[in-house]
PDB file of N, CA and C in Angstrom:
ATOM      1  N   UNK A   3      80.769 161.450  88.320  1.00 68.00           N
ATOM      2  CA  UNK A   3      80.290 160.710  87.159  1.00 68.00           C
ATOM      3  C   UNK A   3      80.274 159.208  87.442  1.00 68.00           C
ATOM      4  N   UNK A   4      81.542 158.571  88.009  1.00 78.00           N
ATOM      5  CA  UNK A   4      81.495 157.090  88.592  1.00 78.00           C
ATOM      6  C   UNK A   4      80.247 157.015  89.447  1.00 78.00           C
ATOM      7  N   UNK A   5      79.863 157.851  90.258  1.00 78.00           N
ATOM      8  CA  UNK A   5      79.178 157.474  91.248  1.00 78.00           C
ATOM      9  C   UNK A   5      77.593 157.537  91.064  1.00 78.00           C
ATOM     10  N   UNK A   6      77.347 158.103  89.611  1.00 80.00           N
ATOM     11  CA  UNK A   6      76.134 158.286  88.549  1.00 80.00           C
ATOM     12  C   UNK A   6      75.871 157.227  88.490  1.00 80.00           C
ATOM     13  N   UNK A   7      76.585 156.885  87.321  1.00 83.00           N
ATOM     14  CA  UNK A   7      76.868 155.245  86.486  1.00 83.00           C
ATOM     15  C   UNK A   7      76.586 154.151  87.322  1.00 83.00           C
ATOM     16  N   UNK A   8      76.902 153.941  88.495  1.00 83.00           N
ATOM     17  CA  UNK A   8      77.319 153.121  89.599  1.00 83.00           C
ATOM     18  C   UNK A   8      75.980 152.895  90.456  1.00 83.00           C
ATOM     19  N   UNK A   9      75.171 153.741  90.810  1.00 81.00           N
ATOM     20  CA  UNK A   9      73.947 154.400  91.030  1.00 81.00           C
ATOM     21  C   UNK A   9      72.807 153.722  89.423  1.00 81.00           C
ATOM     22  N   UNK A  10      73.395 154.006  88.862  1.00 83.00           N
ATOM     23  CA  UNK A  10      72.294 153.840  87.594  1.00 83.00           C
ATOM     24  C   UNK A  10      71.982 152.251  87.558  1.00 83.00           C
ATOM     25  N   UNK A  11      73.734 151.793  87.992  1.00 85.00           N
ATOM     26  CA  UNK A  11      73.255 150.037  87.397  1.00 85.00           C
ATOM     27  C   UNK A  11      73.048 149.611  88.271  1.00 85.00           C
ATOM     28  N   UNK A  12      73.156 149.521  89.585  1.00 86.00           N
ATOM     29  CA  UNK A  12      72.918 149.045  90.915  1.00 86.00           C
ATOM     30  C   UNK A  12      71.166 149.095  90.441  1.00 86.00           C
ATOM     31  N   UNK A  13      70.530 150.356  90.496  1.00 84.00           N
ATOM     32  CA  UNK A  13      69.384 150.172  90.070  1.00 84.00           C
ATOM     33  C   UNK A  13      68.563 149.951  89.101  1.00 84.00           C
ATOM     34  N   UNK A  14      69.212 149.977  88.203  1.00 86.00           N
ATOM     35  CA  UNK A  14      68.584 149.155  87.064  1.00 86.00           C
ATOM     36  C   UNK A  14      68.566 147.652  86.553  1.00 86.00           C
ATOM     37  N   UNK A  15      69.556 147.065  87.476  1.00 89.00           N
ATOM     38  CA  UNK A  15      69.864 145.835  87.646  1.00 89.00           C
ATOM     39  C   UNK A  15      69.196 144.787  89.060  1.00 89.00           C
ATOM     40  N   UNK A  16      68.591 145.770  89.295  1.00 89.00           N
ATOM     41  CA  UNK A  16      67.978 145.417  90.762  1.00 89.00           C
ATOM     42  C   UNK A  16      66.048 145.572  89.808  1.00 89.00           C
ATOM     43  N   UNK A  17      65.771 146.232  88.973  1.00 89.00           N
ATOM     44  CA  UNK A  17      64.911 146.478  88.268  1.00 89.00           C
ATOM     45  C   UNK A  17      64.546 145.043  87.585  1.00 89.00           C
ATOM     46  N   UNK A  18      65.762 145.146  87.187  1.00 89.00           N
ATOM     47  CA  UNK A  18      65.763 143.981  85.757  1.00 89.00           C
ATOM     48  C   UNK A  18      65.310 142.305  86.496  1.00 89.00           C
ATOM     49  N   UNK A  19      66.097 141.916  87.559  1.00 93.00           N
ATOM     50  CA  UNK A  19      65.547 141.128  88.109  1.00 93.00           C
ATOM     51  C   UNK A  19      64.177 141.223  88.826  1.00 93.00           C
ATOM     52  N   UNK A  20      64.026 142.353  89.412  1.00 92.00           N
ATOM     53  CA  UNK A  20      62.409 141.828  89.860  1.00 92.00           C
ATOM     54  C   UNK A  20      61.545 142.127  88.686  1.00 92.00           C
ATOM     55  N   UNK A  21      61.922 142.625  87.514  1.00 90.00           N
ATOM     56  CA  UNK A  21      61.045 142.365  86.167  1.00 90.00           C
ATOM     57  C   UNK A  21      60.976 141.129  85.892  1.00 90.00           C
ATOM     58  N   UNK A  22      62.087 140.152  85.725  1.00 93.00           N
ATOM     59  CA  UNK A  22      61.881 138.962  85.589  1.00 93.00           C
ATOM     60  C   UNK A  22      61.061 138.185  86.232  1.00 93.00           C
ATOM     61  N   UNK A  23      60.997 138.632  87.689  1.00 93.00           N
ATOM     62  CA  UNK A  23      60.196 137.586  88.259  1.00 93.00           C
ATOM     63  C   UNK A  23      58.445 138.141  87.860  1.00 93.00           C
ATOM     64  N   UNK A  24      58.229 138.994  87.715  1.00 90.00           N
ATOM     65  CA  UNK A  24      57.499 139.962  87.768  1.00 90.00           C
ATOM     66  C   UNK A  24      56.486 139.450  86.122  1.00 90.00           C
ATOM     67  N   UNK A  25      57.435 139.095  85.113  1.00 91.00           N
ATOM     68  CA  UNK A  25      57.414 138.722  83.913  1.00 91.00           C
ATOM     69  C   UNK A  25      56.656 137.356  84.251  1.00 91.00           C
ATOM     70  N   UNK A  26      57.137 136.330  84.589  1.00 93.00           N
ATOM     71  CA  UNK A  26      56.869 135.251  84.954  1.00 93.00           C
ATOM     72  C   UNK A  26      55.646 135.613  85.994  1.00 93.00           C
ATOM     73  N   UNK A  27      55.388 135.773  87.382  1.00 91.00           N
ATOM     74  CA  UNK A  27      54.219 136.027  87.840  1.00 91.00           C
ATOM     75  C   UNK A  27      52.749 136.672  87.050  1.00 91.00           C
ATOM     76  N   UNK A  28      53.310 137.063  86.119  1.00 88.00           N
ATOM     77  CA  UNK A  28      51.690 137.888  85.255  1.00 88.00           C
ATOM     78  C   UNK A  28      51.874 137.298  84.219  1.00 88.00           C
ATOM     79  N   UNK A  29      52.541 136.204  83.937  1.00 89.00           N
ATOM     80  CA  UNK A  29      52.777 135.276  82.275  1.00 89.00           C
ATOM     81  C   UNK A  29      51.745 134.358  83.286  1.00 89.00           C
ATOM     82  N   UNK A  30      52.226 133.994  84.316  1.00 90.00           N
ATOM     83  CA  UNK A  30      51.260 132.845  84.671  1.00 90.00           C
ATOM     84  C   UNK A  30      49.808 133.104  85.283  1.00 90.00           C
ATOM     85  N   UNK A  31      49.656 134.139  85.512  1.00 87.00           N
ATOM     86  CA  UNK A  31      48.138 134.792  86.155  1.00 87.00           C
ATOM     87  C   UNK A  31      47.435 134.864  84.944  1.00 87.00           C
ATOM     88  N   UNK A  32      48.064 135.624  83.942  1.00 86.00           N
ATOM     89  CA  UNK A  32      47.410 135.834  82.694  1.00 86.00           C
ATOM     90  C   UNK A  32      46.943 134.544  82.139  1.00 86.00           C
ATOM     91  N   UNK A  33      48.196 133.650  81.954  1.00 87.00           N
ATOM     92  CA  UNK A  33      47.570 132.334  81.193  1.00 87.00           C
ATOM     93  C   UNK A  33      45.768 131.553  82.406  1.00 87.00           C
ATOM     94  N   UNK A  34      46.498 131.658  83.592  1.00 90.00           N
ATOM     95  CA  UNK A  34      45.542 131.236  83.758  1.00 90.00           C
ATOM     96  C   UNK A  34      44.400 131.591  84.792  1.00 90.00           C
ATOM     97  N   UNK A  35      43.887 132.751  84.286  1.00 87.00           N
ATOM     98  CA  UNK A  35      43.103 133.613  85.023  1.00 87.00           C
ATOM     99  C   UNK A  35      42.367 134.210  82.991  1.00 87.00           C
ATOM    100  N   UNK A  36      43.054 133.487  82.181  1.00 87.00           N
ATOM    101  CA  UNK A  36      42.809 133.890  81.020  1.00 87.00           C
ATOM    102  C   UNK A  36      42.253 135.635  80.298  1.00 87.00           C
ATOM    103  N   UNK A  37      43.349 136.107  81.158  1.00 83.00           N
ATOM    104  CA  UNK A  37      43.584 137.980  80.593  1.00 83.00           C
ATOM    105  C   UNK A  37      43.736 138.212  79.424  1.00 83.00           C
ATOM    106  N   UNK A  38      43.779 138.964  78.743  1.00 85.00           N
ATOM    107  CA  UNK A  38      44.073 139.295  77.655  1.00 85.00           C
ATOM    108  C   UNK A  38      45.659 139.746  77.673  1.00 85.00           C
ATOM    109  N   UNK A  39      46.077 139.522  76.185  1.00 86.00           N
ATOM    110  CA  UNK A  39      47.520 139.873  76.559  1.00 86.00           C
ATOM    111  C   UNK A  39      47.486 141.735  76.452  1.00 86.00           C
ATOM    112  N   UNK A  40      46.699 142.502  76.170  1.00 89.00           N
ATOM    113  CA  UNK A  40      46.711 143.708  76.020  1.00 89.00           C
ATOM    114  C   UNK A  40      46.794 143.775  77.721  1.00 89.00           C
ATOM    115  N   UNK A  41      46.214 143.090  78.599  1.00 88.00           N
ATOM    116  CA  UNK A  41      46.071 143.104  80.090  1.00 88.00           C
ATOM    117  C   UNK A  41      47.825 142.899  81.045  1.00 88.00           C
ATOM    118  N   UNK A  42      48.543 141.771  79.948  1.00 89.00           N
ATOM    119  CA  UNK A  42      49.785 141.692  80.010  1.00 89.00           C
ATOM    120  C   UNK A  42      50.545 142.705  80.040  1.00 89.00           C
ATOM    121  N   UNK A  43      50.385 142.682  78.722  1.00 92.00           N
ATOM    122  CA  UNK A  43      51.559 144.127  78.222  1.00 92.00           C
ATOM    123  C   UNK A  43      51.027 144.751  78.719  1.00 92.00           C
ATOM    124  N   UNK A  44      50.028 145.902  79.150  1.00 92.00           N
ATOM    125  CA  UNK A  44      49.950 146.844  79.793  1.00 92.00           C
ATOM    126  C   UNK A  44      50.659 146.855  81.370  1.00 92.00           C
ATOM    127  N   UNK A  45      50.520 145.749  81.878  1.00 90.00           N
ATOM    128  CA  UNK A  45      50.955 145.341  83.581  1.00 90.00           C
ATOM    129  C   UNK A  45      52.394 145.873  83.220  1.00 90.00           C
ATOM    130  N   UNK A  46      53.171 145.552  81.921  1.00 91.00           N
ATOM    131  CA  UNK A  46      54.295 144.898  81.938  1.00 91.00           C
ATOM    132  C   UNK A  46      54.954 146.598  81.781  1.00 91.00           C
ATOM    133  N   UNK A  47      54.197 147.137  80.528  1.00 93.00           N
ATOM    134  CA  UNK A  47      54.951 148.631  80.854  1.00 93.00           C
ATOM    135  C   UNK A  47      54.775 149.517  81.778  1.00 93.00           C
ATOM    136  N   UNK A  48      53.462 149.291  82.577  1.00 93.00           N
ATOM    137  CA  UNK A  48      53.489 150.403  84.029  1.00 93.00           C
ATOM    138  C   UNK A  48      54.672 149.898  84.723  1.00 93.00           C
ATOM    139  N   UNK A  49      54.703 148.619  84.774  1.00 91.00           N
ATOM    140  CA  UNK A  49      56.128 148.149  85.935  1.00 91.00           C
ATOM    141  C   UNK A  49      57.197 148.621  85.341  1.00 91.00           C
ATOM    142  N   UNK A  50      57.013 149.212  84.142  1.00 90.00           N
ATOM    143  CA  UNK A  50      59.071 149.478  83.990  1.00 90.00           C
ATOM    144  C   UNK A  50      59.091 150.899  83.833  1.00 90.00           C
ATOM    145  N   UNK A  51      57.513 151.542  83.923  1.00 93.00           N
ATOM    146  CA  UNK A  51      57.660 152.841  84.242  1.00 93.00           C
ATOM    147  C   UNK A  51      57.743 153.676  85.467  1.00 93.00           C
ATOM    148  N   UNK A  52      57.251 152.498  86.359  1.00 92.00           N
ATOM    149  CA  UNK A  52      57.665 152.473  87.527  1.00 92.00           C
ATOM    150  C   UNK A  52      59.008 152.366  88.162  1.00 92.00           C
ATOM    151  N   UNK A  53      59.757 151.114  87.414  1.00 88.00           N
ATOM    152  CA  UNK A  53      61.069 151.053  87.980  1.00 88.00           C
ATOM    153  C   UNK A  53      61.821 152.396  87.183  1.00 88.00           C
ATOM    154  N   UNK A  54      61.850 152.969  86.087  1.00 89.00           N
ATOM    155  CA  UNK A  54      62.642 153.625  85.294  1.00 89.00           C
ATOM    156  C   UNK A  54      62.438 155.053  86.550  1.00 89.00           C
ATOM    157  N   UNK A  55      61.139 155.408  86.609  1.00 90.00           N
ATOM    158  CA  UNK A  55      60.957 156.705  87.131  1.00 90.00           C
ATOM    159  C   UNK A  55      61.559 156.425  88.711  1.00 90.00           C
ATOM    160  N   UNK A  56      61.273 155.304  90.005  1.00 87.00           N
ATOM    161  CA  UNK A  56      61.745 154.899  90.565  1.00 87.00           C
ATOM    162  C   UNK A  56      63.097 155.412  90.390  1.00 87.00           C
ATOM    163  N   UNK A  57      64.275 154.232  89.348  1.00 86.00           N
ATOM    164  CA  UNK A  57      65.669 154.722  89.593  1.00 86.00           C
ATOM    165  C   UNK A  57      65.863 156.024  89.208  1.00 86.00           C
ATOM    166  N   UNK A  58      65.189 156.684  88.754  1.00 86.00           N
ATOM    167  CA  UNK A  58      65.650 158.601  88.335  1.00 86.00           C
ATOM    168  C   UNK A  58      65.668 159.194  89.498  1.00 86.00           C
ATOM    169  N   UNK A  59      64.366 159.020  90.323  1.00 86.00           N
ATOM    170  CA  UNK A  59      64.389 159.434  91.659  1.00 86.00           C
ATOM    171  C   UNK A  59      65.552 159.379  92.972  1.00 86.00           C
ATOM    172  N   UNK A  60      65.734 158.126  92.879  1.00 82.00           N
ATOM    173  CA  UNK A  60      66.961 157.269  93.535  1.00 82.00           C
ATOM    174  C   UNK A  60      68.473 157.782  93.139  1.00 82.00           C
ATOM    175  N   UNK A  61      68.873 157.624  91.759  1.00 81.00           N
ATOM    176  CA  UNK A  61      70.058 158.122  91.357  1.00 81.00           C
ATOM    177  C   UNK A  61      69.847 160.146  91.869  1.00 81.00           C
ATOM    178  N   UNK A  62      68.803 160.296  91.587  1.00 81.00           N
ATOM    179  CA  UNK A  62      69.242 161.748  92.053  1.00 81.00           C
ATOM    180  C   UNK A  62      69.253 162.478  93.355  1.00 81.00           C
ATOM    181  N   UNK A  63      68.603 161.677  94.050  1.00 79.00           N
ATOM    182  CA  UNK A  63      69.122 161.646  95.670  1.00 79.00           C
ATOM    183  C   UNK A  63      70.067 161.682  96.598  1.00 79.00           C
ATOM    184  N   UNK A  64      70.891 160.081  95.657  1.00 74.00           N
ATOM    185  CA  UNK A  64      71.631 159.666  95.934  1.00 74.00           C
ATOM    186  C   UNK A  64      72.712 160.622  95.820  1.00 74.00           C
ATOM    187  N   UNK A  65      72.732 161.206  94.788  1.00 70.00           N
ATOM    188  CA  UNK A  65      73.795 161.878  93.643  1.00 70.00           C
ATOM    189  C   UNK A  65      73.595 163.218  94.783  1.00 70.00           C
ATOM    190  N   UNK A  66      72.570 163.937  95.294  1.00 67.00           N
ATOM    191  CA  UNK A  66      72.504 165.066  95.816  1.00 67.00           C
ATOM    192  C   UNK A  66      72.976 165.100  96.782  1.00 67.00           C
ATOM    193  N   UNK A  67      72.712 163.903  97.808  1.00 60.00           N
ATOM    194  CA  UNK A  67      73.611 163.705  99.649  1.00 60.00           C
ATOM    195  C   UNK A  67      74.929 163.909  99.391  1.00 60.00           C
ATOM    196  N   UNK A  68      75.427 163.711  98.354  1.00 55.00           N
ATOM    197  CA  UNK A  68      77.047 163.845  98.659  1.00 55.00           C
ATOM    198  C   UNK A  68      77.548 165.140  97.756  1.00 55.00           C
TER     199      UNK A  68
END
């Protein structure tokens, strides 16, 4: 169970920061490449459906080698 948890935030915290930068890189393309913000937000939830499905994959890998 520690080694779940441990697994979960390692990667979801590794998520969270390259969202941030990630946030900022398409805040500034968008402003000025003038996207729509529907063009935004859409970028913004494939990337965290990416990272979410990403760490599921990862934690259960991880979780299976040992």
């Amino acid at each position: 169970m520690n080694k779940i948890v441990t697994l979960i935030c390692y990667n979801l915290g590794l998520w969270g920061i390259l969202g941030f930068f990630v946030t900022i890189l398409l805040g500034f393309l968008a402003c000025c490449a003038n996207l729509s913000s529907a063009v935004f937000y859409t970028s913004l939830i494939v990337f965290g459906i990416i990272g979410l499905s990403t760490t599921t994959i990862c934690v259960a890998r991880g979780c299976r080698k040992h």
